[in-house]
Amino acid sequence: MKGLVISVIVVVTMVQFMAEPGETAVVSCDEVDECLVYCVPYLTSRTGYPSALCCGGLAKLEKITVTTAEKQTACSCIKQAAAGFPSVKEDVASLFLRIAMFN
């Protein structure tokens, strides 16, 4: 979990340096949670593959986080949500963040 938190902090910090002045976020944590809810079983298990619903959620997250500010908000939301799942596979979660935020 410690590695996940560090990964998220690094990503958020990187995104903050790319922020455009005056950019505001319009994405909410509820929207981010809805996108990633189907990924929780994969992120907390030790086997298997992400479901089609999980992949669809990642695609939706990519579509709703266009601006830097929206990506920053999504990173914060993911960080908050991850804190509630101590069994999250850190390496997979970190990869998901990179895919979702920087494609």
mmCIF file of N, CA and C in Angstrom:
data_model
loop_
_atom_site.group_PDB
_atom_site.id
_atom_site.type_symbol
_atom_site.label_atom_id
_atom_site.label_comp_id
_atom_site.label_asym_id
_atom_site.label_seq_id
_atom_site.Cartn_x
_atom_site.Cartn_y
_atom_site.Cartn_z
ATOM 1 N N MET A 1 0.830 -1.188 0.000
ATOM 2 C CA MET A 1 0.000 0.000 0.000
ATOM 3 C C MET A 1 0.870 1.245 0.000
ATOM 4 N N LYS A 2 1.976 1.178 0.698
ATOM 5 C CA LYS A 2 2.877 2.322 0.764
ATOM 6 C C LYS A 2 3.375 2.698 -0.630
ATOM 7 N N GLY A 3 3.702 1.698 -1.434
ATOM 8 C CA GLY A 3 4.170 1.949 -2.795
ATOM 9 C C GLY A 3 3.098 2.590 -3.656
ATOM 10 N N LEU A 4 1.843 2.171 -3.482
ATOM 11 C CA LEU A 4 0.732 2.750 -4.228
ATOM 12 C C LEU A 4 0.575 4.219 -3.890
ATOM 13 N N VAL A 5 0.619 4.529 -2.620
ATOM 14 C CA VAL A 5 0.475 5.916 -2.187
ATOM 15 C C VAL A 5 1.598 6.762 -2.773
ATOM 16 N N ILE A 6 2.809 6.248 -2.743
ATOM 17 C CA ILE A 6 3.945 6.980 -3.291
ATOM 18 C C ILE A 6 3.762 7.162 -4.796
ATOM 19 N N SER A 7 3.309 6.115 -5.500
ATOM 20 C CA SER A 7 3.078 6.212 -6.941
ATOM 21 C C SER A 7 2.041 7.266 -7.255
ATOM 22 N N VAL A 8 0.966 7.278 -6.494
ATOM 23 C CA VAL A 8 -0.096 8.257 -6.715
ATOM 24 C C VAL A 8 0.415 9.666 -6.464
ATOM 25 N N ILE A 9 1.176 9.849 -5.400
ATOM 26 C CA ILE A 9 1.716 11.171 -5.089
ATOM 27 C C ILE A 9 2.638 11.653 -6.213
ATOM 28 N N VAL A 10 3.460 10.757 -6.729
ATOM 29 C CA VAL A 10 4.359 11.119 -7.826
ATOM 30 C C VAL A 10 3.551 11.530 -9.053
ATOM 31 N N VAL A 11 2.520 10.757 -9.379
ATOM 32 C CA VAL A 11 1.689 11.069 -10.543
ATOM 33 C C VAL A 11 1.000 12.416 -10.356
ATOM 34 N N VAL A 12 0.416 12.629 -9.194
ATOM 35 C CA VAL A 12 -0.276 13.888 -8.922
ATOM 36 C C VAL A 12 0.699 15.059 -9.018
ATOM 37 N N THR A 13 1.884 14.903 -8.468
ATOM 38 C CA THR A 13 2.880 15.962 -8.529
ATOM 39 C C THR A 13 3.270 16.263 -9.968
ATOM 40 N N MET A 14 3.472 15.230 -10.771
ATOM 41 C CA MET A 14 3.816 15.426 -12.172
ATOM 42 C C MET A 14 2.710 16.176 -12.899
ATOM 43 N N VAL A 15 1.486 15.787 -12.656
ATOM 44 C CA VAL A 15 0.356 16.421 -13.321
ATOM 45 C C VAL A 15 0.228 17.874 -12.890
ATOM 46 N N GLN A 16 0.497 18.178 -11.635
ATOM 47 C CA GLN A 16 0.393 19.556 -11.159
ATOM 48 C C GLN A 16 1.361 20.471 -11.883
ATOM 49 N N PHE A 17 2.524 19.983 -12.218
ATOM 50 C CA PHE A 17 3.487 20.816 -12.920
ATOM 51 C C PHE A 17 3.068 21.078 -14.360
ATOM 52 N N MET A 18 2.169 20.263 -14.877
ATOM 53 C CA MET A 18 1.696 20.446 -16.238
ATOM 54 C C MET A 18 0.425 21.283 -16.295
ATOM 55 N N ALA A 19 -0.109 21.716 -15.193
ATOM 56 C CA ALA A 19 -1.388 22.423 -15.145
ATOM 57 C C ALA A 19 -1.330 23.750 -15.890
ATOM 58 N N GLU A 20 -2.400 24.004 -16.612
ATOM 59 C CA GLU A 20 -2.556 25.272 -17.303
ATOM 60 C C GLU A 20 -3.237 26.255 -16.363
ATOM 61 N N PRO A 21 -2.833 27.506 -16.367
ATOM 62 C CA PRO A 21 -3.494 28.497 -15.516
ATOM 63 C C PRO A 21 -4.967 28.631 -15.891
ATOM 64 N N GLY A 22 -5.815 28.705 -14.883
ATOM 65 C CA GLY A 22 -7.238 28.894 -15.109
ATOM 66 C C GLY A 22 -8.013 27.627 -15.422
ATOM 67 N N GLU A 23 -7.374 26.502 -15.488
ATOM 68 C CA GLU A 23 -8.035 25.242 -15.780
ATOM 69 C C GLU A 23 -8.769 24.756 -14.537
ATOM 70 N N THR A 24 -10.033 24.385 -14.673
ATOM 71 C CA THR A 24 -10.782 23.886 -13.528
ATOM 72 C C THR A 24 -11.294 22.494 -13.809
ATOM 73 N N ALA A 25 -11.396 21.708 -12.774
ATOM 74 C CA ALA A 25 -11.855 20.326 -12.913
ATOM 75 C C ALA A 25 -13.376 20.279 -12.864
ATOM 76 N N VAL A 26 -13.957 19.445 -13.715
ATOM 77 C CA VAL A 26 -15.404 19.263 -13.692
ATOM 78 C C VAL A 26 -15.787 17.818 -13.410
ATOM 79 N N VAL A 27 -14.807 16.955 -13.228
ATOM 80 C CA VAL A 27 -15.069 15.553 -12.917
ATOM 81 C C VAL A 27 -15.178 15.400 -11.393
ATOM 82 N N SER A 28 -16.065 14.508 -10.959
ATOM 83 C CA SER A 28 -16.246 14.304 -9.513
ATOM 84 C C SER A 28 -15.721 12.937 -9.101
ATOM 85 N N CYS A 29 -15.489 12.771 -7.813
ATOM 86 C CA CYS A 29 -15.044 11.476 -7.297
ATOM 87 C C CYS A 29 -16.112 10.403 -7.518
ATOM 88 N N ASP A 30 -17.371 10.783 -7.459
ATOM 89 C CA ASP A 30 -18.426 9.809 -7.730
ATOM 90 C C ASP A 30 -18.310 9.260 -9.148
ATOM 91 N N GLU A 31 -18.003 10.133 -10.108
ATOM 92 C CA GLU A 31 -17.828 9.686 -11.490
ATOM 93 C C GLU A 31 -16.618 8.765 -11.622
ATOM 94 N N VAL A 32 -15.527 9.135 -10.974
ATOM 95 C CA VAL A 32 -14.313 8.316 -11.024
ATOM 96 C C VAL A 32 -14.582 6.956 -10.385
ATOM 97 N N ASP A 33 -15.247 6.954 -9.227
ATOM 98 C CA ASP A 33 -15.580 5.696 -8.548
ATOM 99 C C ASP A 33 -16.446 4.805 -9.428
ATOM 100 N N GLU A 34 -17.431 5.408 -10.106
ATOM 101 C CA GLU A 34 -18.309 4.636 -10.997
ATOM 102 C C GLU A 34 -17.514 4.002 -12.126
ATOM 103 N N CYS A 35 -16.518 4.706 -12.623
ATOM 104 C CA CYS A 35 -15.691 4.176 -13.707
ATOM 105 C C CYS A 35 -14.853 2.983 -13.263
ATOM 106 N N LEU A 36 -14.399 3.016 -12.025
ATOM 107 C CA LEU A 36 -13.438 2.004 -11.572
ATOM 108 C C LEU A 36 -14.016 0.930 -10.666
ATOM 109 N N VAL A 37 -15.300 0.993 -10.364
ATOM 110 C CA VAL A 37 -15.893 0.039 -9.419
ATOM 111 C C VAL A 37 -15.714 -1.411 -9.878
ATOM 112 N N TYR A 38 -15.773 -1.659 -11.175
ATOM 113 C CA TYR A 38 -15.640 -3.028 -11.669
ATOM 114 C C TYR A 38 -14.194 -3.511 -11.706
ATOM 115 N N CYS A 39 -13.263 -2.630 -11.391
ATOM 116 C CA CYS A 39 -11.846 -3.004 -11.352
ATOM 117 C C CYS A 39 -11.420 -3.481 -9.969
ATOM 118 N N VAL A 40 -12.212 -3.203 -8.951
ATOM 119 C CA VAL A 40 -11.843 -3.550 -7.574
ATOM 120 C C VAL A 40 -11.564 -5.040 -7.409
ATOM 121 N N PRO A 41 -12.408 -5.944 -7.930
ATOM 122 C CA PRO A 41 -12.091 -7.374 -7.746
ATOM 123 C C PRO A 41 -10.734 -7.765 -8.325
ATOM 124 N N TYR A 42 -10.404 -7.227 -9.473
ATOM 125 C CA TYR A 42 -9.110 -7.540 -10.073
ATOM 126 C C TYR A 42 -7.958 -6.923 -9.283
ATOM 127 N N LEU A 43 -8.135 -5.695 -8.843
ATOM 128 C CA LEU A 43 -7.072 -5.004 -8.127
ATOM 129 C C LEU A 43 -6.818 -5.576 -6.738
ATOM 130 N N THR A 44 -7.779 -6.295 -6.195
ATOM 131 C CA THR A 44 -7.612 -6.839 -4.851
ATOM 132 C C THR A 44 -7.388 -8.341 -4.837
ATOM 133 N N SER A 45 -7.464 -9.000 -5.992
ATOM 134 C CA SER A 45 -7.229 -10.445 -6.041
ATOM 135 C C SER A 45 -5.789 -10.709 -6.459
ATOM 136 N N ARG A 46 -5.383 -11.931 -6.342
ATOM 137 C CA ARG A 46 -4.013 -12.297 -6.726
ATOM 138 C C ARG A 46 -3.971 -13.040 -8.057
ATOM 139 N N THR A 47 -5.114 -13.232 -8.694
ATOM 140 C CA THR A 47 -5.148 -13.949 -9.959
ATOM 141 C C THR A 47 -6.181 -13.317 -10.877
ATOM 142 N N GLY A 48 -6.213 -13.799 -12.102
ATOM 143 C CA GLY A 48 -7.245 -13.372 -13.037
ATOM 144 C C GLY A 48 -6.849 -12.175 -13.878
ATOM 145 N N TYR A 49 -7.844 -11.709 -14.590
ATOM 146 C CA TYR A 49 -7.680 -10.592 -15.507
ATOM 147 C C TYR A 49 -8.771 -9.566 -15.245
ATOM 148 N N PRO A 50 -8.564 -8.323 -15.655
ATOM 149 C CA PRO A 50 -9.624 -7.333 -15.479
ATOM 150 C C PRO A 50 -10.813 -7.700 -16.362
ATOM 151 N N SER A 51 -11.998 -7.438 -15.869
ATOM 152 C CA SER A 51 -13.211 -7.749 -16.626
ATOM 153 C C SER A 51 -13.402 -6.747 -17.757
ATOM 154 N N ALA A 52 -14.288 -7.096 -18.672
ATOM 155 C CA ALA A 52 -14.634 -6.178 -19.756
ATOM 156 C C ALA A 52 -15.242 -4.898 -19.183
ATOM 157 N N LEU A 53 -16.008 -5.031 -18.106
ATOM 158 C CA LEU A 53 -16.601 -3.849 -17.471
ATOM 159 C C LEU A 53 -15.518 -2.940 -16.893
ATOM 160 N N CYS A 54 -14.478 -3.534 -16.332
ATOM 161 C CA CYS A 54 -13.357 -2.755 -15.806
ATOM 162 C C CYS A 54 -12.682 -1.993 -16.948
ATOM 163 N N CYS A 55 -12.403 -2.664 -18.031
ATOM 164 C CA CYS A 55 -11.755 -2.012 -19.178
ATOM 165 C C CYS A 55 -12.636 -0.909 -19.744
ATOM 166 N N GLY A 56 -13.942 -1.160 -19.779
ATOM 167 C CA GLY A 56 -14.875 -0.133 -20.229
ATOM 168 C C GLY A 56 -14.861 1.072 -19.300
ATOM 169 N N GLY A 57 -14.754 0.813 -18.005
ATOM 170 C CA GLY A 57 -14.677 1.897 -17.034
ATOM 171 C C GLY A 57 -13.423 2.731 -17.209
ATOM 172 N N LEU A 58 -12.298 2.068 -17.495
ATOM 173 C CA LEU A 58 -11.055 2.803 -17.751
ATOM 174 C C LEU A 58 -11.183 3.667 -18.994
ATOM 175 N N ALA A 59 -11.840 3.126 -20.021
ATOM 176 C CA ALA A 59 -12.048 3.904 -21.245
ATOM 177 C C ALA A 59 -12.921 5.127 -20.963
ATOM 178 N N LYS A 60 -13.954 4.938 -20.150
ATOM 179 C CA LYS A 60 -14.820 6.063 -19.793
ATOM 180 C C LYS A 60 -14.049 7.096 -18.982
ATOM 181 N N LEU A 61 -13.219 6.638 -18.053
ATOM 182 C CA LEU A 61 -12.416 7.554 -17.245
ATOM 183 C C LEU A 61 -11.506 8.389 -18.135
ATOM 184 N N GLU A 62 -10.934 7.760 -19.123
ATOM 185 C CA GLU A 62 -10.074 8.483 -20.061
ATOM 186 C C GLU A 62 -10.868 9.575 -20.789
ATOM 187 N N LYS A 63 -12.098 9.278 -21.164
ATOM 188 C CA LYS A 63 -12.923 10.239 -21.892
ATOM 189 C C LYS A 63 -13.364 11.420 -21.023
ATOM 190 N N ILE A 64 -13.603 11.174 -19.736
ATOM 191 C CA ILE A 64 -14.114 12.254 -18.879
ATOM 192 C C ILE A 64 -13.012 13.055 -18.205
ATOM 193 N N THR A 65 -11.768 12.629 -18.364
ATOM 194 C CA THR A 65 -10.640 13.366 -17.778
ATOM 195 C C THR A 65 -9.750 13.883 -18.906
ATOM 196 N N VAL A 66 -10.185 14.949 -19.525
ATOM 197 C CA VAL A 66 -9.480 15.509 -20.667
ATOM 198 C C VAL A 66 -8.445 16.542 -20.237
ATOM 199 N N THR A 67 -8.840 17.441 -19.361
ATOM 200 C CA THR A 67 -7.934 18.514 -18.957
ATOM 201 C C THR A 67 -6.995 18.044 -17.848
ATOM 202 N N THR A 68 -5.949 18.787 -17.659
ATOM 203 C CA THR A 68 -5.002 18.480 -16.588
ATOM 204 C C THR A 68 -5.690 18.543 -15.235
ATOM 205 N N ALA A 69 -6.547 19.533 -15.049
ATOM 206 C CA ALA A 69 -7.248 19.675 -13.773
ATOM 207 C C ALA A 69 -8.152 18.469 -13.507
ATOM 208 N N GLU A 70 -8.799 17.963 -14.534
ATOM 209 C CA GLU A 70 -9.650 16.782 -14.372
ATOM 210 C C GLU A 70 -8.812 15.561 -14.016
ATOM 211 N N LYS A 71 -7.648 15.440 -14.615
ATOM 212 C CA LYS A 71 -6.751 14.325 -14.304
ATOM 213 C C LYS A 71 -6.241 14.428 -12.872
ATOM 214 N N GLN A 72 -5.962 15.652 -12.425
ATOM 215 C CA GLN A 72 -5.531 15.850 -11.045
ATOM 216 C C GLN A 72 -6.641 15.430 -10.084
ATOM 217 N N THR A 73 -7.856 15.831 -10.382
ATOM 218 C CA THR A 73 -8.990 15.470 -9.534
ATOM 219 C C THR A 73 -9.157 13.955 -9.498
ATOM 220 N N ALA A 74 -9.078 13.316 -10.663
ATOM 221 C CA ALA A 74 -9.220 11.860 -10.726
ATOM 222 C C ALA A 74 -8.135 11.169 -9.912
ATOM 223 N N CYS A 75 -6.908 11.653 -9.992
ATOM 224 C CA CYS A 75 -5.814 11.062 -9.201
ATOM 225 C C CYS A 75 -6.113 11.159 -7.707
ATOM 226 N N SER A 76 -6.595 12.312 -7.281
ATOM 227 C CA SER A 76 -6.940 12.478 -5.870
ATOM 228 C C SER A 76 -8.051 11.522 -5.461
ATOM 229 N N CYS A 77 -9.038 11.372 -6.329
ATOM 230 C CA CYS A 77 -10.155 10.467 -6.043
ATOM 231 C C CYS A 77 -9.677 9.021 -5.941
ATOM 232 N N ILE A 78 -8.804 8.634 -6.848
ATOM 233 C CA ILE A 78 -8.278 7.265 -6.843
ATOM 234 C C ILE A 78 -7.470 7.026 -5.579
ATOM 235 N N LYS A 79 -6.693 8.013 -5.191
ATOM 236 C CA LYS A 79 -5.890 7.901 -3.968
ATOM 237 C C LYS A 79 -6.796 7.700 -2.752
ATOM 238 N N GLN A 80 -7.858 8.488 -2.663
ATOM 239 C CA GLN A 80 -8.802 8.359 -1.552
ATOM 240 C C GLN A 80 -9.459 6.986 -1.550
ATOM 241 N N ALA A 81 -9.868 6.529 -2.714
ATOM 242 C CA ALA A 81 -10.540 5.232 -2.806
ATOM 243 C C ALA A 81 -9.591 4.091 -2.459
ATOM 244 N N ALA A 82 -8.356 4.165 -2.928
ATOM 245 C CA ALA A 82 -7.379 3.103 -2.675
ATOM 246 C C ALA A 82 -7.086 2.937 -1.193
ATOM 247 N N ALA A 83 -7.189 4.016 -0.442
ATOM 248 C CA ALA A 83 -6.938 3.951 1.002
ATOM 249 C C ALA A 83 -7.930 3.020 1.699
ATOM 250 N N GLY A 84 -9.089 2.814 1.101
ATOM 251 C CA GLY A 84 -10.101 1.937 1.693
ATOM 252 C C GLY A 84 -9.937 0.472 1.343
ATOM 253 N N PHE A 85 -8.938 0.147 0.520
ATOM 254 C CA PHE A 85 -8.713 -1.236 0.098
ATOM 255 C C PHE A 85 -7.277 -1.636 0.394
ATOM 256 N N PRO A 86 -7.016 -2.150 1.609
ATOM 257 C CA PRO A 86 -5.639 -2.495 1.968
ATOM 258 C C PRO A 86 -5.047 -3.637 1.146
ATOM 259 N N SER A 87 -5.888 -4.410 0.468
ATOM 260 C CA SER A 87 -5.374 -5.545 -0.296
ATOM 261 C C SER A 87 -5.157 -5.223 -1.776
ATOM 262 N N VAL A 88 -5.126 -3.950 -2.152
ATOM 263 C CA VAL A 88 -4.901 -3.562 -3.538
ATOM 264 C C VAL A 88 -3.492 -3.980 -3.959
ATOM 265 N N LYS A 89 -3.395 -4.603 -5.146
ATOM 266 C CA LYS A 89 -2.101 -4.963 -5.702
ATOM 267 C C LYS A 89 -1.449 -3.684 -6.226
ATOM 268 N N GLU A 90 -0.398 -3.247 -5.553
ATOM 269 C CA GLU A 90 0.210 -1.952 -5.841
ATOM 270 C C GLU A 90 0.722 -1.831 -7.267
ATOM 271 N N ASP A 91 1.376 -2.867 -7.778
ATOM 272 C CA ASP A 91 1.935 -2.781 -9.125
ATOM 273 C C ASP A 91 0.837 -2.645 -10.174
ATOM 274 N N VAL A 92 -0.253 -3.375 -10.007
ATOM 275 C CA VAL A 92 -1.368 -3.313 -10.952
ATOM 276 C C VAL A 92 -2.065 -1.962 -10.849
ATOM 277 N N ALA A 93 -2.284 -1.486 -9.641
ATOM 278 C CA ALA A 93 -2.943 -0.196 -9.447
ATOM 279 C C ALA A 93 -2.119 0.930 -10.070
ATOM 280 N N SER A 94 -0.817 0.875 -9.915
ATOM 281 C CA SER A 94 0.052 1.886 -10.493
ATOM 282 C C SER A 94 -0.049 1.884 -12.016
ATOM 283 N N LEU A 95 -0.073 0.691 -12.603
ATOM 284 C CA LEU A 95 -0.223 0.567 -14.053
ATOM 285 C C LEU A 95 -1.573 1.125 -14.492
ATOM 286 N N PHE A 96 -2.633 0.811 -13.750
ATOM 287 C CA PHE A 96 -3.959 1.326 -14.075
ATOM 288 C C PHE A 96 -3.962 2.840 -14.072
ATOM 289 N N LEU A 97 -3.308 3.439 -13.094
ATOM 290 C CA LEU A 97 -3.247 4.901 -13.026
ATOM 291 C C LEU A 97 -2.582 5.471 -14.266
ATOM 292 N N ARG A 98 -1.481 4.871 -14.651
ATOM 293 C CA ARG A 98 -0.776 5.377 -15.835
ATOM 294 C C ARG A 98 -1.633 5.247 -17.081
ATOM 295 N N ILE A 99 -2.300 4.107 -17.226
ATOM 296 C CA ILE A 99 -3.157 3.899 -18.399
ATOM 297 C C ILE A 99 -4.314 4.890 -18.402
ATOM 298 N N ALA A 100 -4.980 4.993 -17.268
ATOM 299 C CA ALA A 100 -6.160 5.846 -17.179
ATOM 300 C C ALA A 100 -5.848 7.322 -17.313
ATOM 301 N N MET A 101 -4.736 7.755 -16.814
ATOM 302 C CA MET A 101 -4.466 9.183 -16.743
ATOM 303 C C MET A 101 -3.639 9.723 -17.906
ATOM 304 N N PHE A 102 -2.868 8.885 -18.571
ATOM 305 C CA PHE A 102 -1.933 9.436 -19.555
ATOM 306 C C PHE A 102 -2.066 8.880 -20.952
ATOM 307 N N ASN A 103 -3.151 8.203 -21.268
ATOM 308 C CA ASN A 103 -3.370 7.724 -22.650
ATOM 309 C C ASN A 103 -3.864 8.834 -23.517
#
